[in-house]
XYZ file of N, CA, C and O in Angstrom:
672
model
N 16.050 -34.329 65.459
C 15.499 -33.317 66.312
C 13.991 -33.426 66.360
O 13.270 -32.679 65.694
N 13.527 -34.347 67.139
C 12.095 -34.574 67.258
C 11.368 -33.337 67.750
O 10.224 -33.105 67.395
N 12.020 -32.524 68.564
C 11.418 -31.315 69.107
C 10.914 -30.395 68.014
O 9.904 -29.732 68.149
N 11.613 -30.345 66.882
C 11.267 -29.428 65.813
C 10.513 -30.103 64.677
O 10.249 -29.485 63.670
N 10.153 -31.373 64.817
C 9.401 -32.018 63.747
C 8.016 -31.396 63.670
O 7.411 -31.044 64.672
N 7.542 -31.209 62.462
C 6.243 -30.583 62.267
C 6.309 -29.072 62.161
O 5.358 -28.427 61.761
N 7.428 -28.473 62.531
C 7.581 -27.025 62.406
C 7.829 -26.696 60.940
O 8.630 -27.345 60.286
N 7.121 -25.707 60.438
C 7.301 -25.354 59.032
C 8.397 -24.320 58.839
O 9.010 -24.257 57.794
N 8.623 -23.510 59.848
C 9.657 -22.482 59.752
C 10.431 -22.444 61.059
O 9.832 -22.367 62.124
N 11.731 -22.481 60.958
C 12.577 -22.319 62.135
C 13.665 -21.330 61.772
O 14.349 -21.483 60.775
N 13.789 -20.278 62.579
C 14.889 -19.344 62.414
C 15.848 -19.594 63.558
O 15.427 -19.742 64.697
N 17.133 -19.636 63.268
C 18.087 -19.867 64.338
C 19.186 -18.821 64.300
O 19.500 -18.270 63.246
N 19.721 -18.528 65.470
C 20.855 -17.626 65.620
C 21.776 -18.208 66.672
O 21.365 -19.027 67.482
N 23.020 -17.776 66.661
C 23.975 -18.256 67.654
C 24.617 -17.095 68.374
O 24.933 -16.073 67.764
N 24.798 -17.263 69.669
C 25.572 -16.340 70.468
C 26.935 -16.967 70.702
O 27.332 -17.880 69.986
N 27.633 -16.521 71.720
C 28.913 -17.111 72.052
C 28.649 -18.379 72.852
O 28.246 -18.316 74.004
N 28.818 -19.543 72.244
C 28.678 -20.862 72.870
C 27.236 -21.215 73.232
O 27.002 -22.079 74.068
N 26.261 -20.554 72.637
C 24.860 -20.918 72.823
C 24.114 -20.666 71.519
O 24.529 -19.846 70.705
N 23.004 -21.388 71.351
C 22.214 -21.255 70.132
C 20.748 -21.104 70.485
O 20.290 -21.549 71.544
N 19.998 -20.498 69.550
C 18.590 -20.184 69.761
C 17.810 -20.526 68.505
O 18.301 -20.335 67.386
N 16.589 -20.993 68.686
C 15.707 -21.280 67.558
C 14.339 -20.683 67.838
O 13.818 -20.777 68.957
N 13.759 -20.082 66.815
C 12.409 -19.536 66.873
C 11.518 -20.468 66.062
O 11.718 -20.630 64.859
N 10.559 -21.091 66.734
C 9.640 -21.990 66.042
C 8.487 -21.186 65.452
O 8.203 -20.070 65.883
N 7.809 -21.770 64.476
C 6.709 -21.076 63.824
C 5.520 -20.838 64.755
O 4.640 -20.041 64.439
N 5.489 -21.471 65.927
C 4.427 -21.206 66.892
C 4.749 -20.026 67.806
O 3.997 -19.722 68.731
N 5.894 -19.332 67.550
C 6.253 -18.148 68.323
C 7.001 -18.422 69.609
O 7.237 -17.510 70.397
N 7.414 -19.676 69.838
C 8.208 -19.989 71.022
C 9.689 -19.969 70.663
O 10.074 -20.163 69.512
N 10.524 -19.716 71.678
C 11.970 -19.654 71.502
C 12.598 -20.788 72.300
O 12.215 -21.032 73.451
N 13.568 -21.445 71.677
C 14.259 -22.575 72.284
C 15.752 -22.280 72.296
O 16.262 -21.611 71.397
N 16.454 -22.762 73.319
C 17.873 -22.446 73.468
C 18.630 -23.656 73.990
O 18.057 -24.518 74.659
N 19.936 -23.678 73.682
C 20.801 -24.741 74.184
C 22.245 -24.278 74.134
O 22.592 -23.331 73.449
N 23.099 -24.960 74.912
C 24.524 -24.627 74.959
C 24.937 -24.126 76.329
O 24.361 -24.494 77.347
N 25.943 -23.270 76.314
C 26.491 -22.715 77.550
C 25.478 -21.757 78.177
O 24.773 -21.027 77.476
N 25.440 -21.731 79.515
C 24.418 -20.945 80.215
C 24.959 -20.295 81.485
O 24.223 -20.084 82.435
N 26.230 -19.948 81.509
C 26.843 -19.429 82.733
C 26.285 -18.089 83.195
O 26.423 -17.723 84.350
N 25.642 -17.311 82.336
C 25.064 -16.017 82.720
C 23.550 -15.998 82.559
O 22.939 -14.936 82.565
N 22.941 -17.150 82.370
C 21.502 -17.209 82.178
C 21.078 -16.943 80.753
O 19.903 -16.697 80.484
N 22.020 -17.013 79.809
C 21.722 -16.666 78.417
C 20.763 -17.631 77.726
O 20.280 -17.335 76.630
N 20.437 -18.757 78.356
C 19.444 -19.649 77.763
C 18.027 -19.285 78.195
O 17.056 -19.774 77.623
N 17.903 -18.414 79.198
C 16.598 -17.884 79.569
C 15.650 -18.858 80.228
O 14.441 -18.661 80.209
N 16.189 -19.895 80.857
C 15.328 -20.889 81.494
C 15.279 -20.739 83.012
O 14.763 -21.606 83.705
N 15.816 -19.636 83.540
C 15.787 -19.406 84.982
C 16.943 -20.024 85.738
O 16.982 -19.954 86.966
N 17.889 -20.635 85.016
C 19.023 -21.289 85.655
C 20.328 -20.812 85.004
O 20.303 -20.045 84.045
N 21.431 -21.324 85.519
C 22.731 -21.148 84.872
C 23.312 -22.523 84.507
O 24.520 -22.689 84.421
N 22.438 -23.484 84.269
C 22.824 -24.844 83.918
C 22.986 -24.957 82.405
O 22.070 -24.602 81.657
N 24.137 -25.437 81.969
C 24.334 -25.692 80.535
C 23.330 -26.739 80.072
O 22.971 -27.648 80.819
N 22.885 -26.610 78.819
C 21.890 -27.540 78.272
C 22.427 -28.164 76.993
O 22.890 -27.462 76.102
N 22.340 -29.482 76.906
C 22.835 -30.222 75.746
C 21.755 -30.476 74.705
O 22.045 -30.919 73.601
N 20.517 -30.214 75.078
C 19.387 -30.309 74.154
C 18.556 -29.033 74.300
O 18.596 -28.373 75.347
N 17.797 -28.668 73.287
C 17.002 -27.434 73.363
C 15.981 -27.453 74.496
O 15.325 -28.460 74.740
N 15.875 -26.304 75.182
C 14.845 -26.086 76.202
C 14.124 -24.797 75.826
O 14.692 -23.900 75.196
N 12.870 -24.690 76.237
C 12.097 -23.493 75.895
C 12.508 -22.336 76.786
O 12.641 -22.479 78.000
N 12.712 -21.159 76.171
C 12.999 -19.943 76.926
C 11.734 -19.577 77.693
O 10.633 -19.552 77.132
N 11.884 -19.278 78.980
C 10.753 -19.061 79.878
C 9.931 -17.831 79.503
O 10.478 -16.760 79.235
N 8.613 -18.010 79.487
C 7.689 -16.890 79.389
C 7.591 -16.186 78.050
O 6.960 -15.134 77.966
N 8.198 -16.714 77.004
C 8.132 -16.047 75.702
C 7.181 -16.781 74.767
O 7.356 -17.966 74.498
N 6.183 -16.047 74.285
C 5.257 -16.537 73.272
C 5.065 -15.417 72.262
O 5.408 -14.264 72.527
N 4.517 -15.740 71.121
C 4.219 -14.736 70.096
C 5.461 -13.976 69.645
O 5.389 -12.785 69.335
N 6.596 -14.646 69.588
C 7.851 -14.025 69.170
C 7.942 -14.056 67.645
O 7.599 -15.054 67.010
N 8.400 -12.947 67.069
C 8.543 -12.857 65.616
C 9.996 -12.807 65.167
O 10.284 -13.047 63.993
N 10.921 -12.445 66.070
C 12.338 -12.348 65.709
C 13.193 -12.579 66.940
O 12.802 -12.236 68.063
N 14.381 -13.165 66.713
C 15.346 -13.373 67.790
C 16.714 -12.872 67.338
O 17.028 -12.887 66.152
N 17.500 -12.410 68.315
C 18.831 -11.877 68.057
C 19.733 -12.316 69.197
O 19.326 -12.291 70.347
N 20.970 -12.697 68.893
C 21.903 -13.158 69.920
C 23.122 -12.259 69.977
O 23.615 -11.793 68.956
N 23.592 -12.008 71.190
C 24.833 -11.289 71.417
C 25.814 -12.215 72.117
O 25.636 -13.431 72.125
N 26.837 -11.641 72.724
C 27.786 -12.429 73.505
C 27.180 -12.698 74.879
O 27.044 -11.782 75.670
N 26.785 -13.922 75.150
C 26.231 -14.343 76.433
C 24.879 -13.715 76.758
O 24.478 -13.657 77.912
N 24.160 -13.195 75.784
C 22.815 -12.678 76.007
C 22.026 -12.751 74.707
O 22.591 -12.993 73.643
N 20.713 -12.576 74.818
C 19.861 -12.670 73.639
C 18.656 -11.750 73.788
O 18.344 -11.280 74.891
N 17.999 -11.494 72.646
C 16.812 -10.645 72.604
C 15.739 -11.315 71.763
O 16.041 -12.076 70.840
N 14.486 -10.987 72.062
C 13.352 -11.425 71.260
C 12.427 -10.244 71.039
O 12.255 -9.399 71.928
N 11.826 -10.181 69.853
C 10.799 -9.191 69.550
C 9.482 -9.950 69.420
O 9.395 -10.938 68.688
N 8.465 -9.472 70.156
C 7.166 -10.127 70.131
C 6.241 -9.470 69.104
O 6.517 -8.373 68.621
N 5.140 -10.147 68.785
C 4.162 -9.636 67.820
C 3.666 -8.237 68.167
O 3.373 -7.441 67.274
N 3.573 -7.929 69.452
C 3.092 -6.607 69.863
C 4.177 -5.534 69.762
O 3.954 -4.384 70.126
N 5.366 -5.896 69.258
C 6.453 -4.944 69.062
C 7.361 -4.763 70.257
O 8.354 -4.042 70.166
N 7.066 -5.397 71.378
C 7.914 -5.254 72.555
C 9.200 -6.058 72.392
O 9.242 -7.057 71.670
N 10.240 -5.599 73.077
C 11.553 -6.237 73.031
C 11.857 -6.816 74.410
O 11.647 -6.155 75.432
N 12.377 -8.032 74.411
C 12.698 -8.747 75.641
C 14.144 -9.205 75.586
O 14.624 -9.625 74.535
N 14.865 -9.131 76.708
C 16.261 -9.530 76.756
C 16.571 -10.376 77.968
O 15.884 -10.299 78.982
N 17.632 -11.184 77.866
C 18.047 -12.022 78.981
C 19.517 -12.390 78.821
O 20.087 -12.305 77.747
N 20.144 -12.775 79.960
C 21.546 -13.182 79.969
C 22.442 -12.149 80.610
O 22.022 -11.374 81.474
N 23.703 -12.117 80.163
C 24.721 -11.232 80.725
C 24.329 -9.767 80.546
O 23.895 -9.366 79.474
N 24.542 -8.988 81.612
C 24.123 -7.579 81.595
C 25.089 -6.704 82.389
O 24.710 -5.652 82.887
N 26.342 -7.107 82.504
C 27.286 -6.387 83.364
C 27.557 -4.961 82.905
O 27.942 -4.114 83.706
N 27.369 -4.646 81.633
C 27.547 -3.281 81.130
C 26.231 -2.676 80.637
O 26.239 -1.781 79.800
N 25.122 -3.190 81.126
C 23.787 -2.692 80.757
C 23.450 -2.933 79.300
O 22.611 -2.242 78.732
N 24.061 -3.899 78.654
C 23.766 -4.105 77.242
C 22.418 -4.764 76.993
O 22.003 -4.877 75.840
N 21.671 -5.148 78.054
C 20.283 -5.548 77.854
C 19.380 -4.322 77.751
O 18.314 -4.387 77.151
N 19.791 -3.208 78.365
C 19.013 -1.972 78.273
C 17.849 -1.885 79.235
O 16.943 -1.079 79.052
N 17.869 -2.682 80.297
C 16.751 -2.690 81.244
C 16.964 -1.749 82.429
O 16.205 -1.770 83.387
N 18.001 -0.901 82.369
C 18.252 0.065 83.436
C 19.120 -0.456 84.565
O 19.358 0.255 85.536
N 19.587 -1.707 84.447
C 20.387 -2.311 85.512
C 21.678 -2.883 84.938
O 21.902 -2.855 83.733
N 22.485 -3.432 85.841
C 23.641 -4.232 85.441
C 23.487 -5.661 85.977
O 24.456 -6.374 86.165
N 22.253 -6.058 86.209
C 21.932 -7.372 86.752
C 21.744 -8.384 85.628
O 20.962 -8.140 84.701
N 22.454 -9.508 85.698
C 22.222 -10.584 84.735
C 20.791 -11.070 84.882
O 20.261 -11.141 85.993
N 20.164 -11.406 83.772
C 18.766 -11.844 83.791
C 18.682 -13.294 83.353
O 19.089 -13.639 82.253
N 18.143 -14.145 84.244
C 18.033 -15.571 83.964
C 16.783 -15.915 83.175
O 16.674 -17.021 82.641
N 15.830 -14.988 83.136
C 14.632 -15.124 82.308
C 14.428 -13.798 81.580
O 14.928 -12.755 82.014
N 13.706 -13.807 80.472
C 13.524 -12.571 79.706
C 12.821 -11.470 80.497
O 11.880 -11.729 81.252
N 13.314 -10.239 80.312
C 12.679 -9.051 80.877
C 12.399 -8.089 79.727
O 13.154 -8.017 78.756
N 11.305 -7.340 79.851
C 10.958 -6.380 78.807
C 11.885 -5.172 78.873
O 12.185 -4.662 79.944
N 12.331 -4.727 77.701
C 13.182 -3.546 77.605
C 12.259 -2.362 77.349
O 11.693 -2.209 76.271
N 12.107 -1.535 78.346
C 11.162 -0.429 78.306
C 11.517 0.587 77.224
O 12.687 0.901 77.005
N 10.507 1.088 76.539
C 10.703 2.157 75.572
C 11.062 1.704 74.169
O 11.199 2.537 73.278
N 11.217 0.421 73.937
C 11.552 -0.068 72.598
C 10.346 -0.758 71.970
O 9.805 -1.700 72.531
N 9.945 -0.276 70.802
C 8.886 -0.920 70.031
C 9.233 -0.821 68.555
O 10.056 0.003 68.151
N 8.605 -1.652 67.767
C 8.779 -1.647 66.309
C 10.233 -1.829 65.884
O 10.673 -1.268 64.888
N 10.983 -2.619 66.637
C 12.372 -2.906 66.309
C 12.415 -3.977 65.222
O 11.754 -5.008 65.323
N 13.205 -3.725 64.176
C 13.340 -4.698 63.087
C 14.664 -5.451 63.147
O 14.789 -6.516 62.559
N 15.657 -4.871 63.840
C 16.949 -5.536 63.953
C 17.637 -5.084 65.228
O 17.572 -3.909 65.599
N 18.299 -6.015 65.880
C 19.139 -5.734 67.048
C 20.507 -6.337 66.790
O 20.607 -7.466 66.296
N 21.560 -5.596 67.100
C 22.917 -6.136 67.036
C 23.616 -5.800 68.337
O 23.446 -4.724 68.894
N 24.387 -6.751 68.822
C 25.090 -6.560 70.072
C 26.447 -7.224 69.945
O 26.547 -8.392 69.583
N 27.485 -6.461 70.184
C 28.835 -7.000 70.095
C 29.579 -6.580 71.350
O 29.675 -5.385 71.642
N 30.069 -7.537 72.069
C 30.753 -7.196 73.305
C 29.759 -6.669 74.318
O 28.902 -7.391 74.775
N 29.803 -5.382 74.591
C 29.003 -4.848 75.692
C 28.144 -3.647 75.326
O 27.765 -2.877 76.196
N 27.825 -3.465 74.051
C 26.842 -2.453 73.679
C 25.896 -3.022 72.625
O 26.201 -4.012 71.971
N 24.718 -2.404 72.520
C 23.673 -2.918 71.649
C 23.062 -1.778 70.840
O 22.933 -0.660 71.336
N 22.682 -2.078 69.612
C 21.972 -1.138 68.743
C 20.645 -1.751 68.338
O 20.561 -2.957 68.089
N 19.626 -0.904 68.239
C 18.323 -1.349 67.769
C 17.848 -0.464 66.634
O 17.849 0.768 66.769
N 17.449 -1.073 65.526
C 16.926 -0.349 64.365
C 15.409 -0.460 64.360
O 14.865 -1.562 64.399
N 14.734 0.697 64.324
C 13.278 0.709 64.270
C 12.800 0.705 62.825
O 13.534 1.062 61.911
N 11.565 0.349 62.640
C 10.983 0.283 61.300
C 10.941 1.644 60.616
O 10.921 1.721 59.386
N 10.981 2.742 61.375
C 10.965 4.082 60.778
C 12.360 4.590 60.409
O 12.513 5.738 59.994
N 13.408 3.747 60.578
C 14.774 4.131 60.223
C 15.540 4.828 61.323
O 16.682 5.245 61.120
N 14.953 4.942 62.509
C 15.688 5.527 63.637
C 16.461 4.428 64.361
O 16.165 3.239 64.233
N 17.483 4.841 65.119
C 18.368 3.895 65.792
C 18.468 4.247 67.274
O 18.647 5.424 67.627
N 18.364 3.234 68.102
C 18.579 3.362 69.541
C 19.856 2.614 69.892
O 20.212 1.635 69.234
N 20.552 3.061 70.943
C 21.780 2.403 71.383
C 21.847 2.421 72.907
O 21.303 3.322 73.547
N 22.555 1.423 73.473
C 22.714 1.360 74.920
C 23.861 0.425 75.266
O 24.324 -0.343 74.448
N 24.323 0.546 76.529
C 25.400 -0.294 77.020
C 26.684 0.481 77.243
O 26.678 1.706 77.408
N 27.792 -0.245 77.252
C 29.115 0.318 77.515
C 29.486 1.292 76.400
O 29.210 1.049 75.231
N 30.145 2.404 76.773
C 30.374 3.475 75.805
C 31.749 4.107 75.976
O 31.934 5.288 75.711
N 32.746 3.335 76.380
C 34.068 3.887 76.670
C 34.777 4.449 75.443
O 35.633 5.321 75.548
N 34.420 3.996 74.261
C 35.044 4.473 73.019
C 34.048 5.236 72.149
O 34.218 5.351 70.945
N 32.971 5.716 72.746
C 31.889 6.410 72.040
C 31.179 5.515 71.041
O 30.581 5.985 70.075
N 31.212 4.208 71.264
C 30.581 3.277 70.347
C 29.054 3.385 70.314
O 28.425 2.942 69.356
N 28.477 4.014 71.319
C 27.027 4.231 71.334
C 26.631 5.254 70.263
O 25.574 5.144 69.663
N 27.471 6.249 70.034
C 27.167 7.247 69.006
C 26.358 8.425 69.500
O 25.719 9.120 68.705
N 26.407 8.684 70.799
C 25.640 9.805 71.353
C 26.537 10.968 71.772
O 26.150 11.787 72.597
N 27.732 11.056 71.201
C 28.680 12.138 71.470
C 29.117 12.176 72.931
O 29.314 13.245 73.509
N 29.259 10.995 73.540
C 29.724 10.909 74.923
C 30.501 9.608 75.104
O 30.598 8.799 74.185
N 31.032 9.440 76.298
C 31.622 8.166 76.691
C 30.916 7.637 77.938
O 31.480 6.869 78.710
N 29.668 8.032 78.120
C 28.861 7.634 79.260
C 28.135 6.331 78.962
O 27.454 6.223 77.932
N 28.283 5.342 79.833
C 27.541 4.100 79.692
C 26.059 4.399 79.811
O 25.635 5.145 80.691
N 25.273 3.823 78.915
C 23.819 4.049 78.894
C 23.111 2.778 79.329
O 23.221 1.746 78.685
N 22.378 2.871 80.445
C 21.674 1.705 80.988
C 20.339 1.444 80.313
O 19.775 0.366 80.460
N 19.837 2.432 79.603
C 18.595 2.276 78.857
C 18.810 2.802 77.440
O 19.719 3.607 77.204
N 17.987 2.388 76.491
C 18.151 2.836 75.109
C 18.034 4.351 74.955
O 17.155 4.976 75.548
N 18.954 4.924 74.159
C 18.898 6.347 73.815
C 18.736 6.467 72.302
O 19.341 5.721 71.536
N 17.901 7.418 71.890
C 17.672 7.665 70.479
C 18.855 8.437 69.914
O 19.247 9.476 70.446
N 19.438 7.930 68.830
C 20.568 8.613 68.199
C 20.065 9.666 67.215
O 18.949 9.574 66.712
N 20.903 10.636 66.918
C 20.504 11.749 66.049
C 20.803 11.436 64.583
O 21.397 12.246 63.873
N 20.391 10.258 64.138
C 20.501 9.864 62.734
C 19.133 9.351 62.297
O 18.323 8.937 63.128
N 18.869 9.387 61.009
C 17.560 8.939 60.532
C 17.703 8.258 59.178
O 18.768 8.291 58.556
N 16.627 7.666 58.746
C 16.561 6.975 57.452
C 17.612 5.873 57.309
O 18.133 5.628 56.228
N 17.906 5.185 58.393
C 18.896 4.109 58.405
C 18.208 2.816 57.939
O 17.083 2.524 58.335
N 18.902 2.039 57.114
C 18.336 0.794 56.605
C 18.999 -0.453 57.188
O 18.460 -1.548 57.095
N 20.192 -0.307 57.791
C 20.860 -1.456 58.385
C 21.850 -0.969 59.447
O 22.292 0.184 59.394
N 22.185 -1.828 60.382
C 23.108 -1.491 61.462
C 24.091 -2.643 61.665
O 23.787 -3.788 61.341
N 25.256 -2.314 62.227
C 26.262 -3.310 62.590
C 27.040 -2.798 63.790
O 27.136 -1.587 64.007
N 27.593 -3.704 64.560
C 28.381 -3.332 65.735
C 29.621 -4.185 65.823
O 29.592 -5.375 65.503
N 30.718 -3.570 66.258
C 31.967 -4.267 66.528
C 32.299 -4.126 67.990
O 31.538 -3.538 68.765
N 33.430 -4.636 68.397
C 33.790 -4.632 69.814
C 33.789 -3.226 70.420
O 33.296 -3.036 71.503
N 34.325 -2.228 69.736
C 34.355 -0.876 70.283
C 33.894 0.162 69.280
O 34.295 1.315 69.334
N 33.024 -0.260 68.356
C 32.536 0.678 67.336
C 31.182 0.197 66.819
O 30.756 -0.924 67.067
N 30.496 1.101 66.113
C 29.192 0.771 65.512
C 29.164 1.309 64.101
O 29.909 2.219 63.752
């Protein structure tokens, strides 16, 4: 992997049939299946070698879901791309994103988990945000309403989060 030679730190995560690497220079690289734009290169072309995710620099953390991914930048902003049919990117739409878009209202996120069609975000202060499909109340907001943008849950002092297909 000549692309990663000279890198001192590489963090990698895998989504469903795609993989992501965060280089120590703050860039994100992706490869694999790309049918929903989950590689973030502006196309839906599968890639057999790593390509740089478009427009992302100064990234400190990456997280992968099913056919979509997220990045947290040094300034605390959260960016998402890929499949979004149930609003699990949290950008207020159900539009698949071929390049990263900023998720409004999310900062200081330390962990993101996404399983199936909903997503949870843990902030550094122990609060939790959730968004996406909510047919089984998996969002945790005492409803079954799909949330297109992150909603703050009424729990605090949380140290870790996990998500399953229809539960959190």
